[in-house]
């Protein structure tokens, strides 16, 4: 046979048949209008039909010079459903081709173009379709743009995710490794000590925070000196010789324009916060000479009123030299007094006779008091919950009370190994910090009995006073997302032994560590003794007292 055939040599195809049968696979070819009328399957392909009975396919066919009067049945045109019989109601020109697209989302009619023709192998026959383009049904992918297209360019791109756990078999191991790394990095970068403010020539006895400026702190020393510090620059910006002897207490006015101090010289002094101008001497704005030594002072959170404590609790107006009311309950001296930051007319005090007394400034009388086993050094009110306060006790514990039910503490916080001297809440009300005579400070969550943090450095001195000051940092969106993600991972795997051990481990000083071991042995001995006493006594004769109620002696109203 001469190749290429004559009908392939010109753009117009002739209707004359080839000199011999065409062998080999068929391909789509260009056809003229005349050749399109004589479009048949070759006998060679008819002979190969037996090989394609089990897996028919859609293959191109070349035009041949078959007789024009022979035409295949329309039921065999574009039969794509793997030999399935066609629906007689459906037109012969429309057939399903779902096995081509593999989709069941939608159907579309696709017409064969005028340049290419496609036909199915028809056994023992040759046929010629009707003039014009044939059509078939095709199931196409159909998507709703509302599911993945943004409404505006400011919206986030929607990322399709499949949360099927079978598609992510190693999700939990990956998250565990990330949680472990986050826990380790938290301990590596835990360096809480920032700076030391040097300048006092004697021990610091009291501290106070500025109500409006986070960078300003006031301190009073045992030599009567008061200093104002700038935490940002970490230097002293002002020095005042306020009293003769100890400075027993210092507090700031609610607006931050002035501050008050009390000392062993039986005086209460009000000082200007900004300091004297050029050529002016350092003089107090107001001085009150009392009859007894004042051991503590605190200012009202909203009004020009402050309270002092000593032999009794006195309420003062800033414009008067005599107290507007005096309240007492007992005969021992009172060591601390604090106003409630939420219910501002309430205040509490702690005395040397182991009492914690609550007062109502409107009635000018005490409300109730609770007596503990040992003396309470100071108290602090929760700034976010009106009725909650925490007491620092001499029995190494801190007690969080609800003033509506003083017979049972809300929580007993145990970790110190010596008397707790001071306590202060964070502005969020979720944590508080305590200072102890064991030369350590600890941070406690309000709802936990154990501390979450203790300094790992060697203790050098006893902390008599401390204040909790929040410091805020600006985080980028990526830093905040990473921080939140790591926090959630640590919460998810916090009970796994390896992660729990790393998160709780602290390098304690030797002195504190040895005292902790000693206290642990003593507590275990007491517990064993109670168990043996209950075991060898008549049932019900030895009452079982919870840890919260062990240290409460009485509540007096």
XYZ file of C-alpha atoms in Angstrom:
557
model
C 0.000 0.000 0.000
C 1.189 3.456 -0.823
C 1.702 5.576 2.295
C 0.615 8.120 3.138
C -2.695 7.344 1.480
C -4.012 9.737 -1.077
C -6.684 11.118 1.246
C -3.966 12.188 3.716
C -2.076 14.181 1.092
C -4.597 16.990 0.650
C -6.661 18.988 3.125
C -9.838 17.660 1.497
C -10.465 13.953 1.956
C -11.665 11.969 -1.012
C -14.490 9.478 -0.828
C -12.555 6.779 -2.730
C -11.542 3.717 -0.660
C -7.904 2.919 0.093
C -6.205 0.272 -2.043
C -6.026 -2.144 0.863
C -7.174 -2.621 4.444
C -5.696 -0.207 7.006
C -3.776 -2.025 9.718
C -2.749 -0.855 13.153
C -4.331 1.422 15.747
C -6.664 4.103 14.549
C -6.183 7.807 15.257
C -8.393 10.887 14.943
C -7.872 12.583 11.603
C -9.060 15.691 9.819
C -12.173 15.110 7.738
C -14.044 17.089 5.203
C -17.800 17.256 4.948
C -17.748 14.609 2.237
C -15.629 12.221 4.268
C -17.785 12.738 7.346
C -20.692 11.099 5.493
C -18.646 7.935 4.892
C -17.208 7.386 8.389
C -16.957 3.628 9.133
C -15.054 1.208 11.298
C -12.576 -0.890 9.345
C -12.905 -4.696 9.077
C -9.568 -5.046 10.856
C -11.030 -3.440 13.941
C -14.125 -5.589 13.658
C -11.898 -8.654 13.832
C -10.278 -7.291 17.010
C -13.609 -6.847 18.773
C -13.189 -10.104 20.679
C -10.186 -8.690 22.501
C -12.193 -5.718 23.818
C -15.342 -7.472 24.989
C -14.286 -7.401 28.663
C -12.925 -3.855 28.630
C -14.340 -1.647 25.877
C -12.731 1.723 25.313
C -13.366 4.926 23.429
C -10.943 4.950 20.478
C -10.594 7.142 17.387
C -11.547 5.747 13.995
C -10.268 6.633 10.502
C -12.538 7.079 7.502
C -12.722 4.208 5.017
C -14.314 3.624 1.612
C -17.082 1.380 2.899
C -20.392 1.223 1.113
C -22.611 4.134 2.013
C -25.794 2.057 2.259
C -24.508 0.045 5.294
C -25.233 1.862 8.573
C -24.885 0.477 12.139
C -27.778 0.571 14.582
C -27.998 3.751 16.622
C -28.136 1.766 19.843
C -24.420 0.976 19.445
C -23.292 4.580 18.956
C -20.977 5.767 21.796
C -21.840 2.806 24.012
C -19.660 3.607 27.067
C -21.318 1.855 29.960
C -19.159 -1.262 29.650
C -21.564 -3.165 27.449
C -24.701 -2.199 29.373
C -27.823 -1.894 27.238
C -28.872 1.636 26.441
C -32.100 3.254 27.503
C -34.422 3.101 24.479
C -36.066 6.373 25.532
C -32.750 8.194 25.604
C -31.630 9.582 22.230
C -28.959 7.568 20.524
C -26.666 10.578 20.260
C -26.566 11.124 24.094
C -24.666 8.527 26.119
C -23.051 8.478 29.583
C -19.296 8.820 29.918
C -19.016 8.843 33.699
C -16.127 6.375 33.639
C -14.053 9.035 31.873
C -14.403 11.727 34.545
C -14.999 9.554 37.624
C -17.317 12.202 39.084
C -20.928 12.085 40.177
C -21.363 15.757 41.031
C -23.049 16.920 37.842
C -23.810 16.170 34.178
C -22.952 18.084 31.042
C -23.451 17.406 27.356
C -20.190 17.351 25.421
C -20.334 17.524 21.665
C -17.674 15.946 19.476
C -16.090 18.683 17.431
C -16.088 18.953 13.679
C -12.350 18.313 13.480
C -12.248 14.958 15.333
C -14.549 11.973 15.481
C -14.793 9.294 18.142
C -16.535 5.953 17.732
C -16.914 2.688 19.578
C -15.832 -0.560 17.965
C -18.859 -2.229 16.461
C -18.452 -5.954 15.689
C -19.054 -7.213 12.151
C -20.514 -4.013 10.832
C -19.589 -0.648 9.542
C -21.773 2.410 9.997
C -22.034 6.063 9.261
C -23.561 8.486 11.762
C -25.945 11.186 10.824
C -24.724 14.486 9.554
C -23.699 16.883 12.366
C -22.006 16.606 15.697
C -22.961 13.776 18.066
C -23.403 14.368 21.840
C -22.999 12.373 25.034
C -23.604 12.880 28.781
C -20.546 13.587 30.917
C -20.604 13.887 34.703
C -18.465 16.901 35.580
C -17.065 18.231 38.875
C -19.380 20.869 40.307
C -18.252 23.251 43.074
C -20.020 26.063 44.873
C -17.779 29.168 44.918
C -19.362 30.257 48.214
C -17.545 27.412 49.933
C -13.997 28.472 49.059
C -14.020 32.016 47.597
C -13.455 34.980 49.937
C -16.134 37.658 50.104
C -13.515 40.417 50.368
C -9.759 40.541 50.055
C -9.501 41.223 53.782
C -10.917 37.800 54.688
C -8.650 34.894 55.472
C -8.118 32.253 52.843
C -10.171 29.155 53.484
C -7.952 26.114 53.773
C -9.799 22.810 53.317
C -8.781 20.251 55.909
C -9.789 16.701 56.541
C -9.643 15.831 60.228
C -10.145 12.124 59.721
C -7.672 10.441 62.118
C -7.013 7.686 59.607
C -5.406 10.253 57.319
C -3.110 11.515 60.109
C -1.762 8.403 61.828
C 1.165 10.206 63.536
C -0.703 13.287 64.737
C -0.524 12.456 68.465
C 3.200 11.546 68.456
C 4.004 14.796 66.652
C 2.009 16.838 69.165
C 3.650 14.997 72.066
C 7.116 15.887 70.773
C 6.071 19.517 70.328
C 4.635 19.646 73.857
C 7.840 18.148 75.239
C 9.969 20.691 73.390
C 7.756 23.566 74.547
C 8.035 22.412 78.166
C 11.806 22.129 77.945
C 12.179 25.547 76.316
C 10.000 27.091 79.012
C 12.402 25.859 81.665
C 15.475 26.854 79.632
C 14.325 30.462 79.226
C 12.857 30.803 82.745
C 15.081 33.588 84.057
C 12.792 35.727 86.215
C 15.369 37.926 87.925
C 15.575 41.260 86.094
C 17.427 43.774 88.244
C 18.454 44.797 91.733
C 17.563 48.324 92.892
C 20.457 49.379 95.106
C 20.578 52.548 97.182
C 19.049 51.968 100.607
C 21.535 52.095 103.468
C 19.343 49.950 105.731
C 16.870 47.132 105.314
C 13.701 47.745 103.287
C 10.631 47.298 105.454
C 7.650 48.179 103.192
C 6.701 48.647 99.532
C 3.899 50.334 97.585
C 2.807 50.418 93.926
C 1.717 53.459 91.971
C -1.987 53.116 91.002
C -1.571 54.808 87.606
C 2.038 54.195 86.548
C 3.372 50.647 86.290
C 6.989 51.824 86.296
C 6.852 53.605 89.678
C 7.442 51.850 93.006
C 7.915 53.305 96.509
C 9.990 51.720 99.281
C 10.467 52.546 102.970
C 13.548 51.537 104.936
C 14.371 50.931 108.570
C 16.350 54.196 108.793
C 13.291 56.333 107.979
C 14.204 56.852 104.317
C 11.644 56.624 101.501
C 12.757 56.187 97.897
C 10.807 56.398 94.640
C 12.080 54.076 91.906
C 11.665 53.977 88.137
C 11.497 50.328 87.093
C 12.026 51.096 83.408
C 15.305 52.920 83.959
C 16.013 50.905 87.139
C 17.210 53.852 89.161
C 16.090 56.014 92.078
C 14.382 59.224 91.026
C 13.732 60.688 94.477
C 14.875 60.241 98.089
C 13.016 61.510 101.174
C 14.014 61.360 104.830
C 10.466 60.808 106.016
C 10.662 59.577 109.627
C 12.926 59.044 112.583
C 13.197 55.316 112.990
C 11.425 52.607 111.026
C 9.060 53.394 108.167
C 6.222 51.053 109.131
C 3.957 51.633 106.160
C 3.609 53.482 102.862
C 0.605 53.802 100.529
C -0.370 55.939 97.531
C -3.473 58.035 97.017
C -6.060 56.533 94.635
C -5.307 59.201 91.997
C -1.526 58.865 92.315
C -0.800 62.536 93.063
C 0.511 61.944 96.588
C 1.448 59.205 99.058
C 1.272 58.624 102.832
C 3.812 57.191 105.270
C 3.719 56.137 108.940
C 6.665 55.456 111.223
C 7.884 54.815 114.726
C 7.801 58.547 115.482
C 3.954 58.372 115.843
C 3.328 60.572 112.796
C 1.341 60.233 109.588
C 2.728 62.299 106.708
C 1.404 63.090 103.251
C 3.957 63.766 100.513
C 3.699 65.126 96.999
C 4.469 62.517 94.350
C 6.166 64.851 91.858
C 8.604 66.391 94.309
C 9.467 70.015 95.085
C 10.153 72.578 92.413
C 13.333 74.532 91.886
C 14.379 76.307 95.080
C 11.758 74.577 97.249
C 12.514 72.425 100.270
C 11.324 68.852 100.733
C 8.379 69.260 103.085
C 5.294 67.061 103.625
C 1.933 68.383 102.481
C 0.229 67.345 105.683
C 1.424 65.930 109.033
C -0.683 64.224 111.704
C 0.773 63.630 115.154
C -0.793 60.580 116.772
C -0.909 59.244 120.304
C 0.415 55.746 119.573
C 2.753 54.050 117.138
C 1.115 53.216 113.815
C 2.105 49.849 112.349
C 0.264 50.011 109.028
C -1.627 52.265 106.619
C -3.843 51.833 103.557
C -5.807 54.266 101.388
C -9.386 54.055 100.159
C -9.694 53.063 96.479
C -12.141 55.829 95.500
C -12.430 58.447 98.249
C -10.107 60.807 100.133
C -10.050 58.500 103.163
C -7.284 56.329 104.606
C -6.986 53.880 107.515
C -4.192 53.295 110.026
C -3.674 50.503 112.522
C -1.842 50.153 115.824
C -3.713 49.680 119.053
C -6.918 50.179 117.054
C -8.121 50.793 113.489
C -8.592 54.503 112.755
C -10.367 55.953 109.715
C -9.060 59.374 108.685
C -10.195 62.127 106.363
C -7.356 63.775 104.473
C -8.492 67.262 105.508
C -8.756 66.535 109.228
C -6.222 65.912 111.984
C -8.474 63.621 114.032
C -9.876 60.243 112.963
C -13.508 60.239 111.877
C -14.026 56.843 113.550
C -12.059 54.255 115.533
C -12.804 50.525 115.662
C -11.341 47.774 117.807
C -12.130 44.175 118.783
C -9.722 42.823 121.350
C -6.737 44.201 123.200
C -3.689 43.150 121.180
C -1.941 45.337 118.630
C -3.001 45.228 114.982
C -0.218 44.630 112.458
C -1.936 45.207 109.100
C -5.046 46.793 107.591
C -6.286 46.572 103.976
C -9.218 48.082 102.057
C -11.298 45.951 99.717
C -10.689 47.132 96.108
C -14.162 46.045 94.918
C -16.452 46.645 97.899
C -14.510 49.713 98.950
C -16.373 50.269 102.246
C -15.054 46.925 103.588
C -11.653 46.515 105.201
C -9.847 43.798 107.099
C -7.118 43.659 109.710
C -4.995 41.034 111.416
C -3.899 41.235 115.059
C -1.371 39.601 117.336
C -4.070 37.587 119.126
C -4.438 35.330 116.003
C -7.574 37.160 114.843
C -8.592 38.299 111.361
C -11.243 41.000 111.782
C -13.534 42.413 109.076
C -15.020 45.921 109.351
C -17.766 47.886 107.625
C -16.793 51.548 107.311
C -20.426 52.641 106.863
C -21.514 51.226 110.224
C -18.200 52.042 111.963
C -18.330 48.643 113.688
C -16.608 45.263 113.221
C -18.567 42.616 111.322
C -16.969 39.283 112.246
C -13.631 37.703 113.037
C -11.984 34.318 112.618
C -9.435 32.888 115.052
C -6.661 30.651 113.688
C -4.101 28.411 115.373
C -1.262 30.871 114.855
C -0.849 34.570 114.172
C -1.574 36.092 110.754
C 0.995 38.621 109.546
C -0.983 40.288 106.740
C -3.937 39.852 104.396
C -4.635 40.817 100.784
C -7.978 41.139 98.976
C -8.586 39.657 95.556
C -8.944 42.590 93.094
C -11.430 40.696 90.904
C -13.586 38.856 93.472
C -15.177 41.037 96.116
C -15.413 38.536 98.985
C -12.131 36.625 98.607
C -8.967 37.403 100.566
C -5.758 35.521 101.396
C -3.997 35.507 104.776
C -0.267 34.924 105.330
C 0.142 32.885 108.509
C 2.946 31.947 110.876
C 2.258 28.206 110.458
C 4.003 28.221 107.025
C 0.684 28.235 105.144
C -1.527 30.718 103.333
C -5.312 30.577 103.682
C -7.769 31.848 101.097
C -11.123 32.747 102.695
C -14.563 33.710 101.511
C -15.781 36.346 103.959
C -19.310 34.926 103.754
C -18.146 31.558 105.169
C -15.126 32.017 107.404
C -15.473 28.656 109.143
C -13.840 26.829 106.207
C -11.058 28.223 104.005
C -11.540 28.028 100.262
C -7.969 26.750 99.817
C -4.909 26.040 101.955
C -1.655 26.861 100.147
C 1.275 24.793 101.439
C 4.868 24.983 100.218
C 6.781 27.358 102.468
C 9.009 25.938 105.201
C 8.905 28.973 107.474
C 6.562 31.801 108.499
C 4.904 33.678 105.630
C 5.520 37.423 105.987
C 3.695 39.089 103.081
C 1.292 38.347 100.225
C 0.021 40.315 97.226
C -2.393 39.533 94.380
C -1.824 39.954 90.674
C -4.078 42.456 88.842
C -5.886 39.543 87.176
C -6.808 37.957 90.510
C -5.755 34.496 89.327
C -2.404 34.324 91.115
C -0.669 35.775 94.145
C 2.923 35.993 95.321
C 4.134 35.343 98.861
C 7.330 36.041 100.799
C 8.529 33.859 103.640
C 11.096 33.887 106.420
C 12.805 30.956 104.652
C 14.275 33.557 102.229
C 12.119 32.442 99.303
C 9.224 33.807 97.306
C 6.579 31.679 95.624
C 3.804 32.235 93.103
C 0.572 30.358 93.809
C -2.461 29.918 91.568
C -5.589 30.842 93.499
C -7.181 27.430 92.990
C -4.063 25.310 93.669
C -2.555 24.275 96.979
C 0.990 24.076 95.609
C 3.104 26.856 94.142
C 3.906 26.939 90.453
C 7.152 28.871 90.796
C 9.992 29.313 93.284
C 13.288 31.101 92.543
C 16.182 28.768 91.895
C 18.924 31.166 92.970
C 20.694 30.952 96.289
C 18.764 32.898 98.958
C 20.691 35.816 100.414
C 18.218 37.707 102.580
C 14.769 37.543 104.103
C 11.930 39.193 102.162
C 9.795 41.258 104.529
C 7.563 42.859 101.902
C 6.735 42.319 98.250
C 4.313 43.509 95.558
C 2.975 41.841 92.420
C 3.400 44.129 89.392
C 2.252 43.039 85.941
C 4.510 43.828 82.998
C 2.912 43.813 79.531
C 4.720 43.088 76.262
C 3.552 43.627 72.706
C 3.461 40.351 70.752
C 3.158 39.938 67.022
C 0.379 37.783 65.639
C 2.755 34.897 64.921
C 4.284 35.054 68.396
C 0.879 35.099 70.024
C -0.335 32.177 67.882
C 2.788 30.155 68.718
C 2.451 30.971 72.427
C -1.210 29.939 72.516
C -0.509 26.763 70.532
C 2.326 25.716 72.858
C 0.194 26.454 75.900
C -2.622 24.246 74.621
C -0.165 21.450 73.872
C 1.274 21.642 77.389
C -2.214 21.535 78.867
C -3.125 18.536 76.713
C -0.090 16.468 77.732
C 0.467 17.888 81.226
C -0.257 14.567 82.956
C 2.237 12.528 80.937
C 5.019 11.460 83.330
C 7.978 12.810 81.372
C 6.398 16.202 80.680
C 5.036 16.471 84.221
C 8.460 15.796 85.721
C 10.166 18.463 83.592
C 7.463 21.063 84.244
C 7.523 20.581 88.025
C 11.256 20.273 88.542
C 13.021 23.146 90.340
C 16.599 23.423 91.535
C 15.999 24.398 95.166
C 18.718 25.731 97.464
C 20.139 23.163 99.824
C 18.745 24.814 102.947
C 15.190 24.895 101.595
C 15.449 21.384 100.157
C 16.568 19.894 103.475
C 13.757 21.673 105.331
C 11.213 20.373 102.813
C 12.401 16.813 103.423
C 12.174 17.339 107.174
C 8.656 18.764 106.935
C 7.616 15.848 104.745
C 8.817 13.329 107.331
C 6.988 15.154 110.117
C 3.723 15.313 108.159
C 3.939 11.627 107.325
C 4.492 10.796 110.985
C 1.443 12.824 112.027
C -0.670 11.178 109.357
C 0.455 7.715 110.439
C -0.342 8.525 114.054
C -3.873 9.657 113.180
C -4.499 6.529 111.132
C -3.332 4.297 113.990
C -5.437 6.206 116.514
C -8.553 5.739 114.379
C -7.732 2.084 113.744
C -7.349 1.195 117.449
C -10.235 3.282 118.788
C -13.947 2.741 118.974
C -15.585 3.537 115.626
C -16.754 7.139 115.606
C -14.935 8.149 118.775
C -12.076 9.865 116.908
C -13.434 12.457 114.473
C -11.848 12.860 111.054
C -11.036 16.524 110.452
C -10.163 17.806 106.990
C -6.998 19.790 106.353
C -9.016 22.946 105.710
C -10.698 22.889 109.120
C -7.738 21.782 111.211
C -6.358 25.290 111.687
C -9.643 27.162 112.304
C -10.332 27.657 116.008
C -13.547 29.706 115.955
C -15.599 32.255 114.065
C -17.075 35.101 116.126
C -19.796 37.426 114.840
